[in-house]
Amino acid sequence: MLGEFEQIAQIMAPLAQKAKGAFALKNDAAVFHHGAGEEIVVTTDTLVAGVHFFANDAPVLIAKKLLGVNLSDLASMGARPTHYTLNASYPKDITTDWIKSFASGLGEMQDNFDICLLGGDTTHTIGPLTLSLTAFGTISQGMSLPRLGARVGDLVCVSGTIGDAALGLLVAQGKLEDQRGHLLKRYHVPIPRIHLGQELVGLAKTCLDISDGLVTDMAHMQVGIDIELSKIPLSKAAQQALEKDSSLLNSILNGGDDYELLFTIAPEDREKLLESAKKTNTDISIIGRITEQKALRLMKEDGTCLSNITPGYRHF
Amino acid sequence: MLGEFEQIAQIMAPLAQKAKGAFALKNDAAVFHHGAGEEIVVTTDTLVAGVHFFANDAPVLIAKKLLGVNLSDLASMGARPTHYTLNASYPKDITTDWIKSFASGLGEMQDNFDICLLGGDTTHTIGPLTLSLTAFGTISQGMSLPRLGARVGDLVCVSGTIGDAALGLLVAQGKLEDQRGHLLKRYHVPIPRIHLGQELVGLAKTCLDISDGLVTDMAHMQVGIDIELSKIPLSKAAQQALEKDSSLLNSILNGGDDYELLFTIAPEDREKLLESAKKTNTDISIIGRITEQKALRLMKEDGTCLSNITPGYRHF
């Protein structure tokens, strides 16, 4: 096992190479700045072994999830990601090989999203592996996408497909089959919608990322919404699972970890949205609309109400 | 026990009231910016129950330590603190009262240093209470104090007194008496040298805060240093303890958690330094000088070497 300083110098410092203000991770603090007319967007998430991931998950996947969930928060604000800091609390039995694999996962994500490690803190813990990551991005001043403020009549949209990660968790728990591995992959590695988020700046009225589940995150918008069940986009794998067991709809609607964007646009901006979808090569579905009622309702294709829905999930 | 959202809204959101870009802690991310000609200084530290503090320490003290150690890092860079984010992983048995007390400690520190909560993440953990705090400050572009680059002949200085916190740890462990409670207080609540740090911008050649112990942090400067034993500033409580048991010198030199500033100045700036000390109402001691040798040496008053010293402490 490498000592703290060797581990930082040999494994982590290469990830900070491009950030001059990271001082090769030798300083107490790091320095960075934004351009004129921009501001910093900051977000932070903690993942705990045994709570947010399985302790024996591959370290590369844990790294990708940790960065992915934070980048997804930046995406929901419309920001361009730039840097991140990492707080790692390692249990005593962690190995140098584990940390190397973890760092390689961070490195792969860095390359994909053109970001750089800026600093952090390494401690040990008598408990489970605990990882906090704080991600920074920039955006034109005053242009970040809000999560509140959707207006009656606005169209409710989502990117990608919904429910795969929740079903992937069932796969990881041995409760569901997943022949092609699509669901498990979606559970392990969220794809932050960074390009779409930036494209939505000035177009979406409100935006958030689906981390707690479609229904819970719709409730976070604090408005009435009618969503049409048949419009909720499902992957082929999710469709097949649902055909075999219709009770999985509950997981699809309430399960978390999809990290797709949930956003609203004015009805007249439908064409612009289609252009944005094309430009960013992202599937986008219009699944419903903001209503005057304060309820979340699941609607049938004929416009009648299937059921009122309530958020069923809280962290604790 | 309050739920996650109620807890954030009722206990944490008041701490974020002054930061418009914190969006009352209702967003996925927060927004802030610096002025023209400035840059952001960022630092982060994790404290784990059972490793960095005792699980039954008063929550107010834990809060002050958590913010204090991070503000101390900003002080060592010369930055003016502005905001912070908090990642709290709570064990299942945490109570709402505990969180309220913890927040009151944060609030007191906020008022002292004119800073504001900006965002964070709350999770639960199957392990010990784990707290990561990321602090932000600003500084004129390119003016942050480096930790490397001290030159031969530069004077080595420290603020305040050295070793109190290390002795305070012994008090907390029941190994040392502390009639007036000074040592224990220094162990529990570091006083970040924020005003001195800003005053040292443009004056100090290098600067860091003493978190790992005087000797270890001197080693971080990567130069040869002769320090004069009699010049190391000790509190009255530390002096008395040392008189009773001379072996405590080891704790004083190697123990951590003092959070005083260790910095170097050019010999010709001695007068300016005295002015800065007066202006910030801080005791400052010149304890040694940078030498051509690569060793750290403890010197007697007559200029002869008492012993070579080597850092004896690593986190793990």
XYZ file of C-alpha atoms in Angstrom:
632
model
C 0.000 0.000 0.000
C 1.364 3.396 -0.998
C 1.496 6.130 1.663
C -0.828 9.107 1.425
C 1.645 11.431 -0.279
C 2.974 8.850 -2.766
C -0.564 7.816 -3.620
C -1.564 11.421 -4.346
C 1.621 12.151 -6.310
C 1.602 8.947 -8.370
C -2.084 8.167 -8.884
C -4.074 11.377 -8.447
C -1.723 14.181 -9.538
C -1.733 13.019 -13.209
C -5.502 13.681 -13.218
C -4.805 17.295 -12.191
C -2.066 17.905 -14.742
C -4.053 20.217 -17.010
C -5.193 22.530 -14.191
C -2.377 24.948 -13.402
C -4.264 26.109 -10.294
C -4.253 22.568 -8.875
C -0.532 23.053 -8.077
C 0.072 19.342 -8.770
C -2.104 18.630 -5.670
C 0.723 19.860 -3.414
C -1.097 22.876 -1.972
C -3.653 23.298 0.795
C -6.063 24.785 -1.734
C -6.532 25.241 -5.466
C -7.233 28.267 -7.608
C -9.445 28.758 -10.652
C -11.452 31.500 -12.319
C -14.211 32.140 -14.819
C -14.299 34.467 -17.768
C -15.953 37.898 -17.822
C -19.743 37.605 -17.967
C -19.701 34.059 -16.636
C -20.407 32.564 -13.242
C -19.461 29.329 -11.497
C -21.990 26.528 -11.087
C -21.114 24.157 -8.253
C -22.690 20.869 -7.223
C -21.710 18.071 -4.871
C -22.787 14.497 -4.203
C -21.699 11.805 -1.785
C -21.771 8.091 -2.553
C -21.436 5.624 0.327
C -20.616 1.914 -0.099
C -23.576 -0.185 0.986
C -25.961 2.734 0.444
C -25.362 4.121 -3.068
C -23.282 1.322 -4.560
C -22.189 -2.191 -3.667
C -18.822 -2.371 -1.928
C -17.641 -4.968 -4.460
C -18.701 -2.989 -7.545
C -15.827 -2.447 -9.967
C -13.892 0.702 -8.946
C -13.989 1.986 -12.543
C -17.800 1.915 -12.431
C -17.930 3.613 -9.021
C -15.693 6.397 -10.361
C -17.875 6.863 -13.434
C -21.046 6.941 -11.355
C -19.550 9.443 -8.893
C -18.508 11.846 -11.629
C -21.597 11.074 -13.704
C -24.148 12.020 -11.045
C -22.394 15.322 -10.408
C -21.997 16.167 -14.079
C -25.686 15.393 -14.486
C -26.453 18.104 -11.911
C -24.349 20.546 -13.935
C -26.204 19.427 -17.085
C -29.524 20.206 -15.411
C -28.312 23.781 -14.880
C -27.080 24.124 -18.469
C -23.466 24.519 -17.345
C -20.245 23.582 -19.113
C -18.219 21.411 -16.675
C -14.620 22.434 -15.990
C -13.179 20.954 -12.780
C -13.902 18.757 -9.775
C -12.565 18.053 -6.310
C -12.628 14.645 -4.612
C -12.965 13.689 -0.944
C -12.165 10.007 -0.504
C -12.522 8.255 2.862
C -10.938 4.843 2.419
C -11.497 1.853 4.702
C -8.300 0.236 5.982
C -8.479 -2.716 3.574
C -8.415 -0.580 0.425
C -5.604 -1.548 -1.954
C -3.369 0.534 -4.198
C -4.757 -1.436 -7.157
C -8.294 -0.433 -6.204
C -7.328 3.232 -6.093
C -5.516 2.923 -9.445
C -8.602 1.419 -11.096
C -10.800 4.065 -9.521
C -8.489 6.799 -10.848
C -8.568 5.233 -14.333
C -12.381 5.522 -14.273
C -12.104 9.186 -13.325
C -9.533 9.663 -16.084
C -11.811 8.154 -18.718
C -14.679 10.449 -17.680
C -12.307 13.454 -17.636
C -11.348 12.781 -21.229
C -14.976 12.350 -22.296
C -16.095 15.636 -20.776
C -12.882 17.686 -20.990
C -12.628 18.319 -17.249
C -9.800 18.118 -14.757
C -9.197 17.207 -11.105
C -8.498 20.333 -9.045
C -7.899 19.091 -5.493
C -9.409 17.115 -2.667
C -8.790 15.317 0.567
C -7.842 11.735 1.369
C -8.688 10.300 4.774
C -9.271 6.874 6.170
C -12.459 5.714 7.816
C -13.470 2.977 10.211
C -16.673 2.657 8.164
C -17.547 2.005 4.514
C -15.832 3.650 1.554
C -17.285 7.171 1.312
C -16.744 9.399 -1.719
C -17.781 13.032 -2.066
C -17.230 14.812 -5.333
C -17.765 18.508 -5.990
C -18.027 19.514 -9.633
C -17.601 22.988 -11.094
C -18.823 24.425 -14.337
C -19.388 27.775 -15.950
C -22.390 29.451 -17.490
C -23.217 32.899 -18.817
C -24.225 35.124 -15.921
C -27.894 34.689 -14.936
C -28.552 31.984 -17.532
C -28.616 28.837 -15.366
C -31.761 26.742 -15.815
C -34.125 26.938 -12.815
C -36.069 23.981 -11.437
C -39.019 26.111 -10.337
C -41.220 28.378 -12.429
C -42.943 26.100 -14.934
C -46.167 27.684 -16.273
C -49.534 26.151 -17.039
C -49.548 24.865 -20.606
C -45.776 24.281 -20.800
C -44.790 20.953 -22.332
C -43.036 18.435 -20.066
C -40.130 16.645 -21.741
C -37.559 13.989 -20.880
C -34.364 12.894 -22.591
C -33.472 9.259 -23.334
C -35.416 6.441 -21.682
C -36.922 6.191 -18.219
C -36.669 3.421 -15.632
C -33.660 1.508 -16.956
C -31.512 2.251 -13.908
C -34.259 1.253 -11.472
C -34.667 -2.038 -13.326
C -30.860 -2.325 -13.443
C -30.813 -2.189 -9.648
C -33.240 -5.135 -9.593
C -30.869 -6.945 -11.967
C -27.920 -6.210 -9.644
C -29.987 -7.624 -6.765
C -30.675 -10.816 -8.750
C -34.394 -10.064 -8.974
C -34.611 -9.507 -12.726
C -33.012 -10.931 -15.863
C -31.096 -8.691 -18.242
C -29.883 -10.681 -21.204
C -28.073 -7.899 -23.031
C -26.773 -6.110 -19.932
C -28.415 -2.802 -20.950
C -30.302 -2.256 -17.685
C -27.325 -3.055 -15.440
C -25.116 -0.723 -17.456
C -27.610 2.123 -17.114
C -27.677 1.510 -13.353
C -23.891 1.493 -13.060
C -22.922 4.325 -15.386
C -25.173 7.341 -15.784
C -24.626 9.340 -18.961
C -24.809 12.996 -17.963
C -26.704 15.002 -20.595
C -24.066 17.725 -20.704
C -24.486 18.753 -24.334
C -28.268 18.759 -24.185
C -28.205 20.818 -20.974
C -26.148 23.546 -22.614
C -28.389 23.451 -25.666
C -31.458 23.991 -23.454
C -30.134 27.293 -22.069
C -32.567 29.979 -23.205
C -35.031 27.339 -24.419
C -36.152 25.297 -21.387
C -38.231 27.160 -18.794
C -37.290 24.749 -16.004
C -34.963 21.757 -15.867
C -33.748 19.109 -13.448
C -32.138 15.727 -13.703
C -34.019 12.581 -12.784
C -32.060 11.205 -9.850
C -34.819 10.298 -7.397
C -37.230 8.836 -9.965
C -39.546 10.406 -12.545
C -42.497 10.931 -10.163
C -40.446 12.306 -7.257
C -38.528 14.655 -9.500
C -41.739 15.849 -11.159
C -43.002 16.636 -7.649
C -39.864 18.749 -7.123
C -41.160 21.073 -9.854
C -44.030 21.998 -7.484
C -46.679 22.282 -10.183
C -49.536 20.135 -11.471
C -48.541 17.795 -14.307
C -50.522 15.419 -16.518
C -48.262 12.805 -18.067
C -49.409 10.379 -20.714
C -48.415 6.835 -19.784
C -47.900 5.769 -23.400
C -45.484 8.664 -24.043
C -43.008 7.720 -21.308
C -39.985 6.511 -23.314
C -38.878 2.984 -22.478
C -35.862 1.078 -23.729
C -36.454 -2.233 -25.495
C -35.112 -4.037 -22.422
C -37.502 -2.137 -20.117
C -40.453 -2.824 -22.457
C -39.692 -6.539 -22.462
C -39.393 -6.634 -18.675
C -42.668 -4.737 -18.293
C -44.470 -7.091 -20.663
C -43.467 -10.024 -18.467
C -44.329 -8.279 -15.192
C -46.601 -5.238 -15.236
C -45.870 -4.478 -11.569
C -42.438 -3.222 -12.677
C -44.192 0.003 -13.755
C -43.869 1.087 -10.137
C -40.069 0.765 -10.303
C -39.973 2.539 -13.655
C -41.976 5.523 -12.384
C -40.495 5.739 -8.871
C -37.003 4.301 -9.175
C -34.050 6.661 -9.323
C -30.676 6.930 -10.993
C -31.761 7.521 -14.606
C -29.967 10.893 -14.816
C -32.009 11.932 -17.809
C -33.107 15.564 -18.020
C -36.697 16.453 -17.109
C -37.583 19.888 -18.441
C -40.365 22.131 -19.646
C -40.656 24.319 -22.726
C -43.263 26.752 -23.970
C -45.603 25.023 -26.494
C -44.440 27.354 -29.276
C -40.834 26.159 -28.855
C -41.560 22.586 -29.950
C -39.728 23.032 -33.273
C -36.659 24.548 -31.621
C -36.590 21.574 -29.277
C -36.568 19.132 -32.167
C -33.574 21.002 -33.594
C -31.773 20.786 -30.236
C -32.495 17.068 -30.064
C -31.034 16.608 -33.519
C -28.015 18.830 -32.860
C -27.074 16.949 -29.685
C -28.066 13.563 -31.085
C -30.397 12.975 -28.130
C -33.793 11.281 -28.093
C -36.325 13.618 -26.514
C -39.931 12.784 -25.643
C -42.745 15.169 -24.809
C -44.569 13.228 -22.110
C -47.094 15.686 -20.743
C -48.005 19.237 -19.815
C -48.235 21.550 -16.844
C -51.819 21.880 -15.555
C -53.747 24.212 -13.294
C -54.453 21.370 -10.879
C -51.862 20.822 -8.171
C -51.797 17.050 -8.768
C -49.523 14.733 -10.729
C -51.784 12.602 -12.893
C -51.109 9.611 -15.103
C -53.317 9.922 -18.221
C -54.599 7.459 -20.806
C -54.289 8.150 -24.531
C -57.968 9.139 -24.690
C -57.281 11.984 -22.259
C -58.931 10.411 -19.239
C -57.136 10.070 -15.927
C -55.669 6.648 -15.096
C -54.631 7.599 -11.574
C -53.241 10.286 -9.345
C -49.637 9.568 -8.482
C -47.617 10.539 -5.447
C -43.891 10.424 -4.890
C -43.053 7.216 -3.062
C -39.397 7.579 -2.399
C -37.212 9.460 0.084
C -33.535 9.014 0.833
C -34.238 8.502 4.529
C -36.568 12.778 13.187
C -37.270 15.212 10.360
C -37.226 13.870 6.802
C -34.453 14.894 4.417
C -36.350 17.720 2.755
C -37.814 19.173 5.971
C -34.400 19.012 7.616
C -32.787 20.899 4.740
C -35.589 23.467 4.557
C -35.871 24.085 8.288
C -32.317 23.672 9.597
C -29.908 24.213 6.715
C -31.658 26.665 4.370
C -31.457 29.548 6.933
C -27.644 29.211 6.713
C -27.857 29.797 2.953
C -30.209 32.783 3.152
C -27.652 35.434 2.195
C -26.447 33.594 -0.931
C -28.885 34.276 -3.746
C -27.177 31.599 -5.874
C -27.909 28.940 -3.225
C -31.572 29.004 -4.387
C -32.681 28.263 -0.778
C -30.981 24.844 -1.197
C -33.787 23.730 -3.529
C -31.681 23.308 -6.668
C -29.380 20.563 -7.915
C -26.518 23.038 -7.961
C -25.600 26.538 -6.819
C -24.205 29.553 -8.613
C -21.637 32.143 -7.585
C -19.079 34.418 -9.184
C -15.985 36.480 -8.448
C -15.214 40.072 -9.346
C -13.075 41.196 -12.266
C -9.369 40.622 -11.552
C -10.120 38.035 -8.885
C -10.018 34.256 -8.831
C -11.641 31.552 -6.717
C -9.637 29.689 -4.096
C -11.169 26.327 -3.191
C -10.249 23.856 -0.462
C -11.904 20.792 1.007
C -11.475 18.623 4.095
C -13.229 15.563 5.433
C -13.658 14.796 9.122
C -14.679 11.273 10.160
C -16.014 10.339 13.608
C -13.549 8.079 15.376
C -10.690 9.317 13.201
C -10.706 13.134 13.323
C -13.030 13.726 16.258
C -14.744 11.726 18.955
C -18.274 10.628 18.064
C -19.582 12.092 21.334
C -17.900 15.497 20.901
C -20.377 18.354 21.080
C -21.897 18.963 17.613
C -21.223 22.710 17.941
C -17.496 21.966 18.345
C -17.466 19.526 15.429
C -19.077 22.191 13.224
C -16.540 24.796 14.258
C -13.636 22.437 13.680
C -14.969 21.416 10.263
C -15.325 25.002 9.089
C -12.183 26.094 10.961
C -9.817 23.651 9.266
C -11.092 24.631 5.842
C -10.966 28.368 6.513
C -7.419 27.822 7.773
C -6.498 26.430 4.346
C -7.979 29.558 2.738
C -5.998 31.682 5.232
C -2.783 29.936 4.187
C -3.464 31.037 0.599
C -4.247 34.621 1.614
C -7.849 34.335 0.431
C -10.979 36.079 1.683
C -13.573 33.348 2.440
C -17.013 33.700 0.870
C -19.003 30.433 0.749
C -18.955 26.746 1.583
C -20.737 23.529 0.668
C -21.378 20.661 3.071
C -21.597 16.908 2.489
C -23.001 15.201 5.556
C -23.282 11.398 5.818
C -25.329 10.733 8.935
C -25.492 7.413 10.767
C -29.010 6.124 11.398
C -29.049 7.133 15.074
C -28.454 10.838 14.410
C -31.134 13.057 15.956
C -32.753 16.257 14.757
C -31.380 17.953 17.894
C -27.854 16.917 16.965
C -28.243 18.397 13.478
C -29.724 21.600 14.937
C -26.756 22.033 17.305
C -24.345 21.284 14.483
C -26.046 23.922 12.313
C -25.852 26.457 15.154
C -22.061 25.922 15.275
C -21.861 26.515 11.530
C -24.017 29.619 11.959
C -21.742 31.063 14.617
C -18.678 30.558 12.413
C -20.540 32.065 9.436
C -21.213 35.212 11.417
C -17.599 35.433 12.609
C -16.156 35.166 9.129
C -18.963 36.662 7.028
C -19.498 33.555 4.913
C -22.567 31.664 3.775
C -23.671 28.093 3.049
C -24.070 27.561 -0.699
C -25.222 23.954 -1.084
C -24.347 20.372 -0.275
C -25.576 16.832 -0.040
C -27.165 14.857 2.787
C -26.919 11.076 2.784
C -27.027 8.375 5.383
C -24.249 5.930 6.092
C -23.937 2.525 7.710
C -20.632 3.758 9.175
C -19.497 6.685 11.322
C -20.628 10.283 10.862
C -18.614 11.645 7.919
C -18.486 15.345 7.075
C -16.849 16.903 4.023
C -16.778 20.655 3.695
C -15.605 22.603 0.667
C -14.790 26.264 1.266
C -14.525 29.002 -1.322
C -12.746 32.324 -1.180
C -11.500 34.996 -3.524
C -8.117 36.565 -4.082
C -6.625 38.988 -6.586
C -5.585 37.067 -9.675
C -2.150 35.417 -9.312
C -1.647 36.620 -5.731
C -2.316 33.403 -3.761
C 0.491 32.490 -1.342
C 2.527 29.473 -2.510
C 3.828 26.763 -0.180
C 6.954 26.117 -2.247
C 9.686 28.562 -3.227
C 11.321 29.673 0.062
C 14.849 30.984 -0.523
C 18.005 30.553 1.532
C 18.172 33.292 4.149
C 14.402 33.827 4.365
C 13.063 34.079 7.905
C 10.701 31.315 9.088
C 7.742 32.607 11.102
C 4.715 31.208 12.885
C 1.566 32.824 14.250
C 0.205 32.228 17.761
C 1.484 29.325 19.832
C 2.561 25.836 18.805
C 1.625 22.460 20.269
C -1.504 23.402 22.207
C -3.802 21.280 20.076
C -1.508 18.229 20.285
C -1.449 18.565 24.071
C -5.210 19.163 23.995
C -5.624 15.780 22.306
C -3.719 14.204 25.212
C -6.093 16.025 27.573
C -9.106 14.665 25.657
C -7.594 11.180 25.958
C -7.218 11.634 29.738
C -3.416 11.524 29.535
C -2.730 15.125 30.592
C -4.200 17.665 32.993
C -5.486 21.004 31.731
C -6.714 23.096 34.619
C -7.832 26.136 32.650
C -9.145 24.231 29.634
C -6.914 26.179 27.217
C -5.327 23.128 25.572
C -8.600 21.263 25.080
C -10.191 24.351 23.566
C -7.328 24.745 21.094
C -7.762 21.072 20.134
C -11.506 21.405 19.633
C -11.771 24.780 17.908
C -9.041 25.950 15.557
C -8.947 29.704 14.993
C -8.284 30.183 11.288
C -5.832 33.048 10.724
C -7.992 34.637 8.045
C -7.037 38.275 8.615
C -3.324 37.531 8.947
C -3.395 35.436 5.767
C -4.831 38.296 3.734
C -2.314 40.681 5.299
C 0.547 38.394 4.217
C -0.374 38.643 0.522
C 2.556 40.324 -1.200
C 4.694 39.993 1.950
C 5.155 36.279 2.682
C 7.228 34.318 0.156
C 5.634 31.006 1.124
C 2.848 30.091 3.528
C 1.008 27.065 4.834
C -1.103 26.229 7.842
C 0.170 23.865 10.511
C -2.280 20.974 10.350
C 0.033 17.961 10.469
C 2.443 19.350 13.093
C 5.233 21.920 12.939
C 7.960 19.513 11.814
C 5.882 17.729 9.181
C 4.588 20.979 7.748
C 8.103 22.449 7.668
C 9.109 19.362 5.678
C 6.323 20.211 3.214
C 8.231 23.387 2.355
C 10.944 21.135 0.834
C 13.882 23.283 1.966
C 16.496 23.150 4.736
C 15.429 24.984 7.897
C 17.236 25.753 11.161
C 14.764 26.492 13.923
C 15.778 27.757 17.322
C 14.140 25.714 20.059
C 13.818 28.654 22.446
C 11.986 30.739 19.827
C 9.111 28.286 19.320
C 6.169 30.110 20.902
C 4.429 28.154 23.647
C 1.301 29.033 25.582
C 1.549 29.255 29.359
C -0.382 25.975 29.616
C 2.033 24.245 27.221
C 5.052 25.637 29.095
C 3.733 24.320 32.377
C 3.030 20.889 30.900
C 6.499 20.762 29.352
C 8.153 21.707 32.661
C 6.480 18.751 34.322
C 7.252 16.312 31.488
C 9.983 17.183 28.969
C 9.010 14.253 26.724
C 5.944 16.286 25.676
C 8.281 18.239 23.366
C 7.758 15.438 20.883
C 3.999 16.061 20.862
C 4.531 19.801 20.589
C 6.831 19.494 17.568
C 5.060 16.622 15.808
C 1.442 16.893 16.862
C -1.075 18.424 14.472
C -4.178 20.567 14.549
C -2.655 23.920 15.593
C -3.870 25.678 12.435
C -1.398 28.486 12.927
C 0.277 29.910 9.826
C 3.847 28.866 9.029
C 5.398 31.271 6.540
C 8.621 32.798 5.285
C 9.559 36.403 4.583
C 12.653 38.073 3.136
C 14.922 39.321 5.986
C 14.442 42.936 4.872
C 10.676 42.649 5.415
C 10.952 42.125 9.174
C 9.575 45.615 9.946
C 6.637 45.206 7.586
C 5.838 41.921 9.311
C 5.737 43.599 12.715
C 3.246 46.087 11.285
C 1.085 43.258 9.933
C 1.186 41.528 13.315
C 0.035 44.709 15.006
C -2.624 45.468 12.406
C -4.178 42.016 12.708
C -3.627 41.793 16.465
C -1.723 38.522 16.015
C 1.344 37.281 17.886
C 4.015 36.356 15.376
C 7.341 34.678 16.160
C 10.393 34.416 13.935
C 11.596 30.923 14.807
C 14.337 30.227 12.287
C 15.681 30.622 8.775
C 15.972 28.784 5.487
C 19.412 27.185 5.037
C 21.435 25.716 2.207
C 21.438 22.327 3.874
C 18.540 20.077 3.012
C 17.938 19.142 6.665
C 15.538 20.382 9.326
C 17.666 21.169 12.379
C 16.753 22.121 15.938
C 19.282 24.710 17.146
C 20.432 25.901 20.555
C 20.605 29.603 21.389
C 24.405 29.558 20.939
C 23.952 28.571 17.303
C 25.007 24.939 17.672
C 22.839 22.080 16.461
C 20.777 20.236 19.062
C 19.521 17.569 16.670
C 18.348 16.802 13.174
C 14.604 16.314 13.128
C 12.458 14.253 10.795
C 8.729 14.278 10.311
C 7.220 11.512 12.390
C 3.606 11.649 11.365
C 1.518 10.495 8.427
C -2.230 10.207 8.127
C -1.971 6.540 7.203
